[in-house]
Amino acid sequence: MPEPKDHRLCVFCDTRSASDPRFPSSAVTLGLTMAEAGIGLVFAGDARGTMGTVAQAVKANGGWVTGVVLPPMPGTADEFAAIDERLVVADRQERKRLMFEISDGFVALPGGLDVLDALMEHLTWMQKGRHCKPVYLVNDGGYWDPLLDMFKEMRRQDFLPHNFDARFTKVERPAEAVAGLRQHLVRRGAAA
Amino acid sequence: MKQIPPNRLCVYCGSNAGANAIFLEHAKQLGRTMADAGLGLVYGGGGGGLMGAVARSVKTANGHVTSVIPTALLGAQDMFDEVDERHVVSDYHGRKRRMVDLSDGFVALPGGPGTLEELSEQLAWAAGGFHAKPIFIVNSHGFWGRFLDLLQTMQREGFMGREITARYIVVNEPEQLVSLFLAGRRNAGAASD
């Protein structure tokens, strides 16, 4: 039985499966790297799609999985069965808040509107000064290039806060996000 | 006291004016055409940038403005004061929820990360079946082009269903969205009769 983790990474990714086979393979890599680094997964508890793939990979490699789940999900077929810690919340906002509180960092894999929504919410929370936890954007196969170009357009048109680029770290591979979080935790530990 | 309009649109846009003059022009055009069509404005209450321009244009054209502001922003410097209805909520999450509840549709003008966040959230909620209200994207001078590319990428990669494409409407001019919104309401009314 794995121990509850001191350090947790919240993963934003999709409950659908991608058509590009690269994406499931980087979901597996992310789960494996997290388990090896002793970093627990925080997710919405979903067994489906890329999200379920990450959770399976964490468990298959002896890692820790925390699901922040909405009723009626507990016990339903969509719920990931091997959750180590299940936190039940009342609604989506409470879920976002709790996931934010218990996580030491965030990583967005390629995904759809829910992933974009979660990512953008974290990037704007920082604007309001409530957030100094690292956010990693895994730009697998250039998936997020249109979003990064949108940010550039915002900069050109004078809509982007000057410090915006410092709010997230773009990485090409998921293992770089895990390595980045470990370095962040070491620095934070040294500062404490 | 002005009567509450039967339909209100929630507008998301930049808290500054942006670099292209067409953005400000579109903000004013949106406010004016909404007021002329009897559509109320729901927004975050700011007095600056495109936000302030939309609100002032609604008021100038004798329209109705509802602001939803968190207690943290009470007394802030750059708020727009001539609102017809003001909702004070405890936090930013409460604000988002109230804005959604009060509105019959959503509009994104050009803006920054905050605007994109609100737009993404409405699209995610629409895709998740949490509301059936239309979402209009005003693509002023092609501003949202890269974001529309991202939506296409999501669809191509299987992360977004086809049904959501029927839920957001891209227009080049704000005037277009007001008539599209009204036509949608008429159709909905006819269907429910």
Short mmCIF file of C-alpha atoms in Angstrom, two decimals:
data_model
loop_
_atom_site.label_atom_id
_atom_site.label_comp_id
_atom_site.label_asym_id
_atom_site.label_seq_id
_atom_site.Cartn_x
_atom_site.Cartn_y
_atom_site.Cartn_z
CA MET A 1 0.00 0.00 0.00
CA PRO A 2 1.61 3.28 -1.05
CA GLU A 3 1.88 6.12 1.46
CA PRO A 4 0.08 9.44 0.97
CA LYS A 5 2.40 11.73 -0.89
CA ASP A 6 4.03 14.86 0.43
CA HIS A 7 4.15 16.21 -3.09
CA ARG A 8 1.41 16.18 -5.63
CA LEU A 9 1.07 17.22 -9.22
CA CYS A 10 -2.36 18.07 -10.60
CA VAL A 11 -2.75 16.88 -14.18
CA PHE A 12 -5.14 18.57 -16.60
CA CYS A 13 -5.89 16.26 -19.48
CA ASP A 14 -8.80 14.88 -21.40
CA THR A 15 -11.38 12.23 -20.60
CA ARG A 16 -11.53 11.53 -24.32
CA SER A 17 -8.90 9.54 -26.14
CA ALA A 18 -6.81 11.35 -28.70
CA SER A 19 -6.69 10.32 -32.32
CA ASP A 20 -2.96 11.00 -32.40
CA PRO A 21 -1.16 7.97 -30.85
CA ARG A 22 1.63 10.20 -29.50
CA PHE A 23 -0.66 11.63 -26.84
CA PRO A 24 -1.51 8.41 -24.98
CA SER A 25 2.16 7.52 -25.04
CA SER A 26 3.14 10.78 -23.35
CA ALA A 27 0.32 10.27 -20.83
CA VAL A 28 1.96 6.93 -19.95
CA THR A 29 5.38 8.61 -19.70
CA LEU A 30 3.98 11.28 -17.41
CA GLY A 31 2.42 8.72 -15.05
CA LEU A 32 5.59 6.61 -15.00
CA THR A 33 7.88 9.60 -14.34
CA MET A 34 5.64 10.86 -11.54
CA ALA A 35 5.58 7.48 -9.83
CA GLU A 36 9.36 7.15 -10.09
CA ALA A 37 9.85 10.65 -8.70
CA GLY A 38 7.54 9.95 -5.76
CA ILE A 39 5.09 12.61 -6.86
CA GLY A 40 1.42 11.82 -6.36
CA LEU A 41 -1.28 12.47 -8.97
CA VAL A 42 -4.22 14.77 -8.34
CA PHE A 43 -7.01 14.41 -10.84
CA ALA A 44 -10.80 14.35 -11.17
CA GLY A 45 -10.95 10.60 -10.64
CA ASP A 46 -11.94 9.75 -14.17
CA ALA A 47 -10.98 6.40 -15.68
CA ARG A 48 -11.67 7.49 -19.25
CA GLY A 49 -9.45 8.75 -22.02
CA THR A 50 -6.00 10.24 -21.62
CA MET A 51 -6.81 11.04 -17.98
CA GLY A 52 -7.37 7.39 -17.18
CA THR A 53 -4.17 6.52 -19.02
CA VAL A 54 -2.13 8.80 -16.75
CA ALA A 55 -3.72 7.35 -13.60
CA GLN A 56 -3.16 3.77 -14.77
CA ALA A 57 0.48 4.52 -15.50
CA VAL A 58 0.96 6.04 -12.04
CA LYS A 59 -0.56 2.98 -10.38
CA ALA A 60 1.25 0.47 -12.61
CA ASN A 61 4.53 1.97 -11.40
CA GLY A 62 3.70 2.00 -7.70
CA GLY A 63 2.62 5.64 -7.42
CA TRP A 64 -0.08 7.44 -5.49
CA VAL A 65 -3.40 8.65 -6.90
CA THR A 66 -5.74 11.22 -5.34
CA GLY A 67 -9.14 11.60 -6.99
CA VAL A 68 -11.19 14.72 -6.31
CA VAL A 69 -14.57 13.46 -7.38
CA LEU A 70 -18.08 14.76 -7.82
CA PRO A 71 -21.13 12.77 -6.86
CA PRO A 72 -22.56 10.62 -8.38
CA MET A 73 -19.21 9.50 -9.69
CA PRO A 74 -18.03 7.47 -6.64
CA GLY A 75 -18.45 3.82 -7.50
CA THR A 76 -19.67 4.37 -11.05
CA ALA A 77 -18.05 2.76 -14.07
CA ASP A 78 -16.37 6.03 -15.07
CA GLU A 79 -14.45 6.26 -11.84
CA PHE A 80 -10.87 5.07 -11.78
CA ALA A 81 -10.98 1.96 -9.59
CA ALA A 82 -7.54 2.07 -7.99
CA ILE A 83 -7.79 5.48 -6.27
CA ASP A 84 -5.67 5.65 -3.10
CA GLU A 85 -7.40 8.70 -1.70
CA ARG A 86 -10.87 9.85 -2.67
CA LEU A 87 -12.02 13.36 -1.82
CA VAL A 88 -15.69 13.98 -2.61
CA VAL A 89 -16.71 17.56 -3.42
CA ALA A 90 -20.09 19.21 -3.96
CA ASP A 91 -19.53 20.98 -7.26
CA ARG A 92 -17.05 21.91 -9.97
CA GLN A 93 -15.91 25.10 -8.25
CA GLU A 94 -15.18 23.30 -5.00
CA ARG A 95 -13.30 20.68 -6.98
CA LYS A 96 -11.15 23.31 -8.65
CA ARG A 97 -10.41 24.95 -5.33
CA LEU A 98 -9.51 21.71 -3.54
CA MET A 99 -7.37 20.48 -6.42
CA PHE A 100 -5.58 23.80 -6.33
CA GLU A 101 -5.00 23.66 -2.58
CA ILE A 102 -3.62 20.14 -2.33
CA SER A 103 -1.37 20.32 -5.39
CA ASP A 104 2.21 21.61 -5.55
CA GLY A 105 2.11 22.21 -9.27
CA PHE A 106 0.01 21.76 -12.39
CA VAL A 107 0.59 20.26 -15.78
CA ALA A 108 -1.58 20.50 -18.87
CA LEU A 109 -1.31 17.78 -21.49
CA PRO A 110 -2.97 18.13 -24.89
CA GLY A 111 -6.72 18.15 -24.38
CA GLY A 112 -10.03 19.86 -25.04
CA LEU A 113 -12.09 22.67 -23.55
CA ASP A 114 -11.98 21.45 -19.94
CA VAL A 115 -8.19 21.36 -20.06
CA LEU A 116 -8.06 24.83 -21.59
CA ASP A 117 -10.52 26.13 -19.00
CA ALA A 118 -8.47 24.73 -16.10
CA LEU A 119 -5.21 26.00 -17.58
CA MET A 120 -6.53 29.51 -18.22
CA GLU A 121 -8.08 29.69 -14.78
CA HIS A 122 -4.72 28.98 -13.17
CA LEU A 123 -2.92 31.48 -15.38
CA THR A 124 -5.40 34.21 -14.45
CA TRP A 125 -5.45 33.34 -10.74
CA MET A 126 -1.77 34.23 -10.84
CA GLN A 127 -2.72 37.60 -12.24
CA LYS A 128 -4.83 38.16 -9.15
CA GLY A 129 -1.85 37.22 -6.99
CA ARG A 130 -3.28 34.08 -5.49
CA HIS A 131 -0.94 31.59 -7.00
CA CYS A 132 2.80 30.97 -7.13
CA LYS A 133 2.76 27.25 -7.86
CA PRO A 134 4.38 26.21 -11.13
CA VAL A 135 2.27 25.47 -14.21
CA TYR A 136 3.68 23.34 -17.04
CA LEU A 137 2.30 23.24 -20.53
CA VAL A 138 3.29 20.07 -22.37
CA ASN A 139 3.44 21.15 -25.99
CA ASP A 140 3.42 17.64 -27.36
CA GLY A 141 3.87 17.69 -31.15
CA GLY A 142 3.20 21.45 -31.11
CA TYR A 143 -0.38 20.84 -29.95
CA TRP A 144 -0.59 24.09 -27.99
CA ASP A 145 1.10 26.24 -30.67
CA PRO A 146 -2.18 27.96 -31.64
CA LEU A 147 -2.71 28.95 -27.97
CA LEU A 148 0.86 30.23 -27.71
CA ASP A 149 0.28 32.20 -30.93
CA MET A 150 -2.93 33.59 -29.42
CA PHE A 151 -0.89 34.86 -26.46
CA LYS A 152 1.51 36.49 -28.94
CA GLU A 153 -1.40 38.21 -30.66
CA MET A 154 -2.60 39.44 -27.25
CA ARG A 155 0.88 40.84 -26.62
CA ARG A 156 0.92 42.57 -30.04
CA GLN A 157 -2.47 44.07 -29.30
CA ASP A 158 -1.49 45.25 -25.83
CA PHE A 159 -3.78 42.89 -23.90
CA LEU A 160 -1.13 40.74 -22.19
CA PRO A 161 0.21 41.61 -18.73
CA HIS A 162 3.98 42.17 -18.93
CA ASN A 163 4.81 39.27 -16.60
CA PHE A 164 2.51 36.76 -18.28
CA ASP A 165 5.20 34.58 -19.87
CA ALA A 166 6.65 33.88 -16.42
CA ARG A 167 3.42 32.26 -15.28
CA PHE A 168 3.96 28.98 -17.07
CA THR A 169 6.76 26.83 -18.40
CA LYS A 170 6.41 25.34 -21.84
CA VAL A 171 7.98 21.89 -22.12
CA GLU A 172 8.18 19.49 -25.05
CA ARG A 173 8.00 16.28 -23.01
CA PRO A 174 6.08 15.37 -19.84
CA ALA A 175 9.25 14.19 -18.04
CA GLU A 176 10.52 17.78 -18.19
CA ALA A 177 7.47 18.92 -16.22
CA VAL A 178 8.18 16.36 -13.49
CA ALA A 179 11.87 17.34 -13.39
CA GLY A 180 10.87 21.01 -13.23
CA LEU A 181 8.52 20.38 -10.31
CA ARG A 182 11.24 18.46 -8.43
CA GLN A 183 13.64 21.37 -8.85
CA HIS A 184 10.94 23.77 -7.71
CA LEU A 185 10.31 21.67 -4.59
CA VAL A 186 14.04 21.54 -3.79
CA ARG A 187 14.29 25.34 -4.10
CA ARG A 188 11.15 25.80 -2.02
CA GLY A 189 12.52 23.41 0.63
CA ALA A 190 15.81 25.30 0.72
CA ALA A 191 14.01 28.61 1.09
CA ALA A 192 11.81 27.33 3.94
CA MET B 1 -35.38 52.95 -12.11
CA LYS B 2 -35.15 51.27 -15.44
CA GLN B 3 -37.11 48.08 -16.04
CA ILE B 4 -35.05 44.90 -16.25
CA PRO B 5 -34.79 43.89 -19.92
CA PRO B 6 -36.17 40.46 -20.88
CA ASN B 7 -32.80 39.44 -22.33
CA ARG B 8 -29.31 40.20 -21.17
CA LEU B 9 -25.95 39.47 -22.76
CA CYS B 10 -22.84 38.90 -20.72
CA VAL B 11 -19.87 40.61 -22.35
CA TYR B 12 -16.24 39.62 -21.77
CA CYS B 13 -13.49 41.88 -23.08
CA GLY B 14 -10.25 43.66 -22.32
CA SER B 15 -9.90 45.95 -19.33
CA ASN B 16 -7.73 48.11 -21.56
CA ALA B 17 -8.44 49.32 -25.07
CA GLY B 18 -5.85 47.31 -27.02
CA ALA B 19 -3.58 48.54 -29.79
CA ASN B 20 -6.02 48.51 -32.70
CA ALA B 21 -8.62 51.29 -32.85
CA ILE B 22 -11.17 48.88 -34.33
CA PHE B 23 -11.48 47.15 -30.95
CA LEU B 24 -12.77 50.30 -29.27
CA GLU B 25 -15.02 50.96 -32.25
CA HIS B 26 -16.49 47.46 -31.94
CA ALA B 27 -16.96 47.84 -28.19
CA LYS B 28 -18.98 51.01 -28.77
CA GLN B 29 -20.93 49.44 -31.64
CA LEU B 30 -21.79 46.47 -29.45
CA GLY B 31 -23.07 48.65 -26.60
CA ARG B 32 -25.14 50.79 -28.94
CA THR B 33 -26.73 47.92 -30.88
CA MET B 34 -27.51 46.01 -27.68
CA ALA B 35 -29.26 49.04 -26.20
CA ASP B 36 -31.14 49.70 -29.45
CA ALA B 37 -32.34 46.09 -29.50
CA GLY B 38 -33.41 46.23 -25.83
CA LEU B 39 -30.73 43.80 -24.70
CA GLY B 40 -29.27 44.46 -21.26
CA LEU B 41 -25.57 44.24 -20.51
CA VAL B 42 -24.15 42.02 -17.78
CA TYR B 43 -20.48 42.52 -17.04
CA GLY B 44 -17.79 42.82 -14.39
CA GLY B 45 -18.36 46.49 -13.69
CA GLY B 46 -15.05 47.95 -14.89
CA GLY B 47 -14.87 51.53 -16.13
CA GLY B 48 -11.70 51.26 -18.19
CA GLY B 49 -10.70 49.92 -21.58
CA LEU B 50 -13.13 48.03 -23.80
CA MET B 51 -15.27 47.09 -20.79
CA GLY B 52 -15.90 50.68 -19.86
CA ALA B 53 -16.55 51.58 -23.51
CA VAL B 54 -19.23 48.90 -23.87
CA ALA B 55 -20.97 49.98 -20.66
CA ARG B 56 -20.86 53.71 -21.47
CA SER B 57 -22.21 53.07 -24.98
CA VAL B 58 -25.10 51.05 -23.56
CA LYS B 59 -25.93 53.91 -21.18
CA THR B 60 -25.52 56.59 -23.86
CA ALA B 61 -28.05 54.71 -26.00
CA ASN B 62 -30.38 54.53 -22.99
CA GLY B 63 -29.84 50.84 -22.31
CA HIS B 64 -29.65 48.75 -19.14
CA VAL B 65 -26.39 47.82 -17.38
CA THR B 66 -25.96 45.19 -14.69
CA SER B 67 -22.61 44.85 -12.94
CA VAL B 68 -21.49 41.92 -10.82
CA ILE B 69 -18.58 42.74 -8.56
CA PRO B 70 -16.80 40.89 -5.78
CA THR B 71 -16.56 42.63 -2.39
CA ALA B 72 -12.79 42.89 -2.91
CA LEU B 73 -13.40 45.39 -5.73
CA LEU B 74 -15.93 47.52 -3.84
CA GLY B 75 -14.62 51.07 -3.84
CA ALA B 76 -11.98 50.33 -6.47
CA GLN B 77 -10.92 53.32 -8.54
CA ASP B 78 -11.78 52.35 -12.07
CA MET B 79 -15.32 51.03 -11.66
CA PHE B 80 -18.22 52.26 -13.78
CA ASP B 81 -20.82 53.92 -11.55
CA GLU B 82 -23.86 54.52 -13.75
CA VAL B 83 -25.16 50.98 -13.50
CA ASP B 84 -28.87 50.21 -13.27
CA GLU B 85 -28.39 47.09 -11.20
CA ARG B 86 -25.41 46.07 -9.13
CA HIS B 87 -24.79 42.63 -7.64
CA VAL B 88 -22.13 42.33 -4.95
CA VAL B 89 -20.80 38.80 -4.51
CA SER B 90 -18.29 37.33 -2.08
CA ASP B 91 -15.61 36.14 -4.50
CA TYR B 92 -14.57 35.64 -8.11
CA HIS B 93 -16.25 32.25 -8.38
CA GLY B 94 -19.51 33.70 -7.10
CA ARG B 95 -19.14 36.47 -9.65
CA LYS B 96 -18.78 34.07 -12.56
CA ARG B 97 -21.76 32.05 -11.45
CA ARG B 98 -23.96 35.12 -10.99
CA MET B 99 -22.99 36.52 -14.38
CA VAL B 100 -23.93 33.23 -16.02
CA ASP B 101 -27.24 33.01 -14.16
CA LEU B 102 -28.26 36.55 -15.11
CA SER B 103 -27.38 36.20 -18.80
CA ASP B 104 -29.10 34.73 -21.85
CA GLY B 105 -26.00 34.64 -24.00
CA PHE B 106 -22.29 35.45 -23.95
CA VAL B 107 -20.09 37.68 -26.07
CA ALA B 108 -16.30 37.78 -26.28
CA LEU B 109 -14.72 40.90 -27.74
CA PRO B 110 -10.93 41.09 -27.99
CA GLY B 111 -9.16 40.92 -24.65
CA GLY B 112 -6.40 39.28 -22.66
CA PRO B 113 -6.01 36.08 -20.63
CA GLY B 114 -8.97 36.95 -18.39
CA THR B 115 -11.26 37.26 -21.41
CA LEU B 116 -9.94 34.03 -22.87
CA GLU B 117 -10.48 32.31 -19.53
CA GLU B 118 -14.14 33.39 -19.37
CA LEU B 119 -14.68 32.40 -22.99
CA SER B 120 -13.05 29.00 -22.46
CA GLU B 121 -15.16 28.39 -19.40
CA GLN B 122 -18.40 29.17 -21.23
CA LEU B 123 -17.39 26.87 -24.09
CA ALA B 124 -16.49 24.12 -21.61
CA TRP B 125 -19.78 24.54 -19.76
CA ALA B 126 -21.74 24.51 -23.01
CA ALA B 127 -19.90 21.36 -24.13
CA GLY B 128 -20.61 19.78 -20.74
CA GLY B 129 -24.33 20.50 -21.11
CA PHE B 130 -24.46 22.94 -18.16
CA HIS B 131 -26.20 25.60 -20.20
CA ALA B 132 -27.70 26.00 -23.66
CA LYS B 133 -27.03 29.72 -24.15
CA PRO B 134 -25.34 30.97 -27.32
CA ILE B 135 -21.71 32.12 -27.25
CA PHE B 136 -20.61 34.81 -29.70
CA ILE B 137 -16.99 35.45 -30.60
CA VAL B 138 -16.39 38.87 -32.17
CA ASN B 139 -13.38 38.27 -34.38
CA SER B 140 -12.42 41.94 -34.74
CA HIS B 141 -9.65 42.30 -37.30
CA GLY B 142 -9.08 38.53 -37.03
CA PHE B 143 -8.05 38.87 -33.36
CA TRP B 144 -9.35 35.44 -32.29
CA GLY B 145 -7.97 33.63 -35.36
CA ARG B 146 -5.31 31.64 -33.46
CA PHE B 147 -7.85 30.64 -30.80
CA LEU B 148 -10.24 29.41 -33.51
CA ASP B 149 -7.29 27.38 -34.87
CA LEU B 150 -6.91 25.82 -31.43
CA LEU B 151 -10.59 24.81 -31.40
CA GLN B 152 -10.07 23.16 -34.80
CA THR B 153 -7.01 21.34 -33.48
CA MET B 154 -9.03 20.07 -30.51
CA GLN B 155 -11.65 18.75 -32.86
CA ARG B 156 -9.18 17.18 -35.25
CA GLU B 157 -7.43 15.39 -32.39
CA GLY B 158 -10.70 14.02 -31.04
CA PHE B 159 -10.78 16.17 -27.88
CA MET B 160 -13.87 18.11 -28.84
CA GLY B 161 -17.16 16.83 -30.20
CA ARG B 162 -18.81 18.24 -33.31
CA GLU B 163 -21.88 19.35 -31.32
CA ILE B 164 -20.02 22.26 -29.71
CA THR B 165 -19.39 23.94 -33.06
CA ALA B 166 -23.12 24.67 -33.22
CA ARG B 167 -22.90 26.46 -29.88
CA TYR B 168 -20.42 29.20 -30.68
CA ILE B 169 -20.91 31.73 -33.43
CA VAL B 170 -18.07 33.75 -34.91
CA VAL B 171 -18.95 37.20 -36.25
CA ASN B 172 -16.83 39.94 -37.74
CA GLU B 173 -19.04 42.82 -36.58
CA PRO B 174 -20.94 43.16 -33.27
CA GLU B 175 -24.14 44.21 -35.08
CA GLN B 176 -24.34 40.73 -36.60
CA LEU B 177 -24.47 39.00 -33.25
CA VAL B 178 -27.34 41.10 -31.94
CA SER B 179 -29.56 40.14 -34.87
CA LEU B 180 -28.43 36.51 -34.66
CA PHE B 181 -29.21 36.43 -30.95
CA LEU B 182 -32.69 37.90 -31.48
CA ALA B 183 -33.41 35.45 -34.31
CA GLY B 184 -32.34 32.61 -32.00
CA ARG B 185 -34.71 33.82 -29.28
CA ARG B 186 -37.58 34.01 -31.77
CA ASN B 187 -36.89 30.47 -32.92
CA ALA B 188 -36.71 29.24 -29.34
CA GLY B 189 -40.00 31.00 -28.58
CA ALA B 190 -41.65 29.47 -31.65
CA ALA B 191 -40.38 26.01 -30.71
CA SER B 192 -41.74 26.23 -27.17
CA ASP B 193 -45.21 27.45 -28.26
#
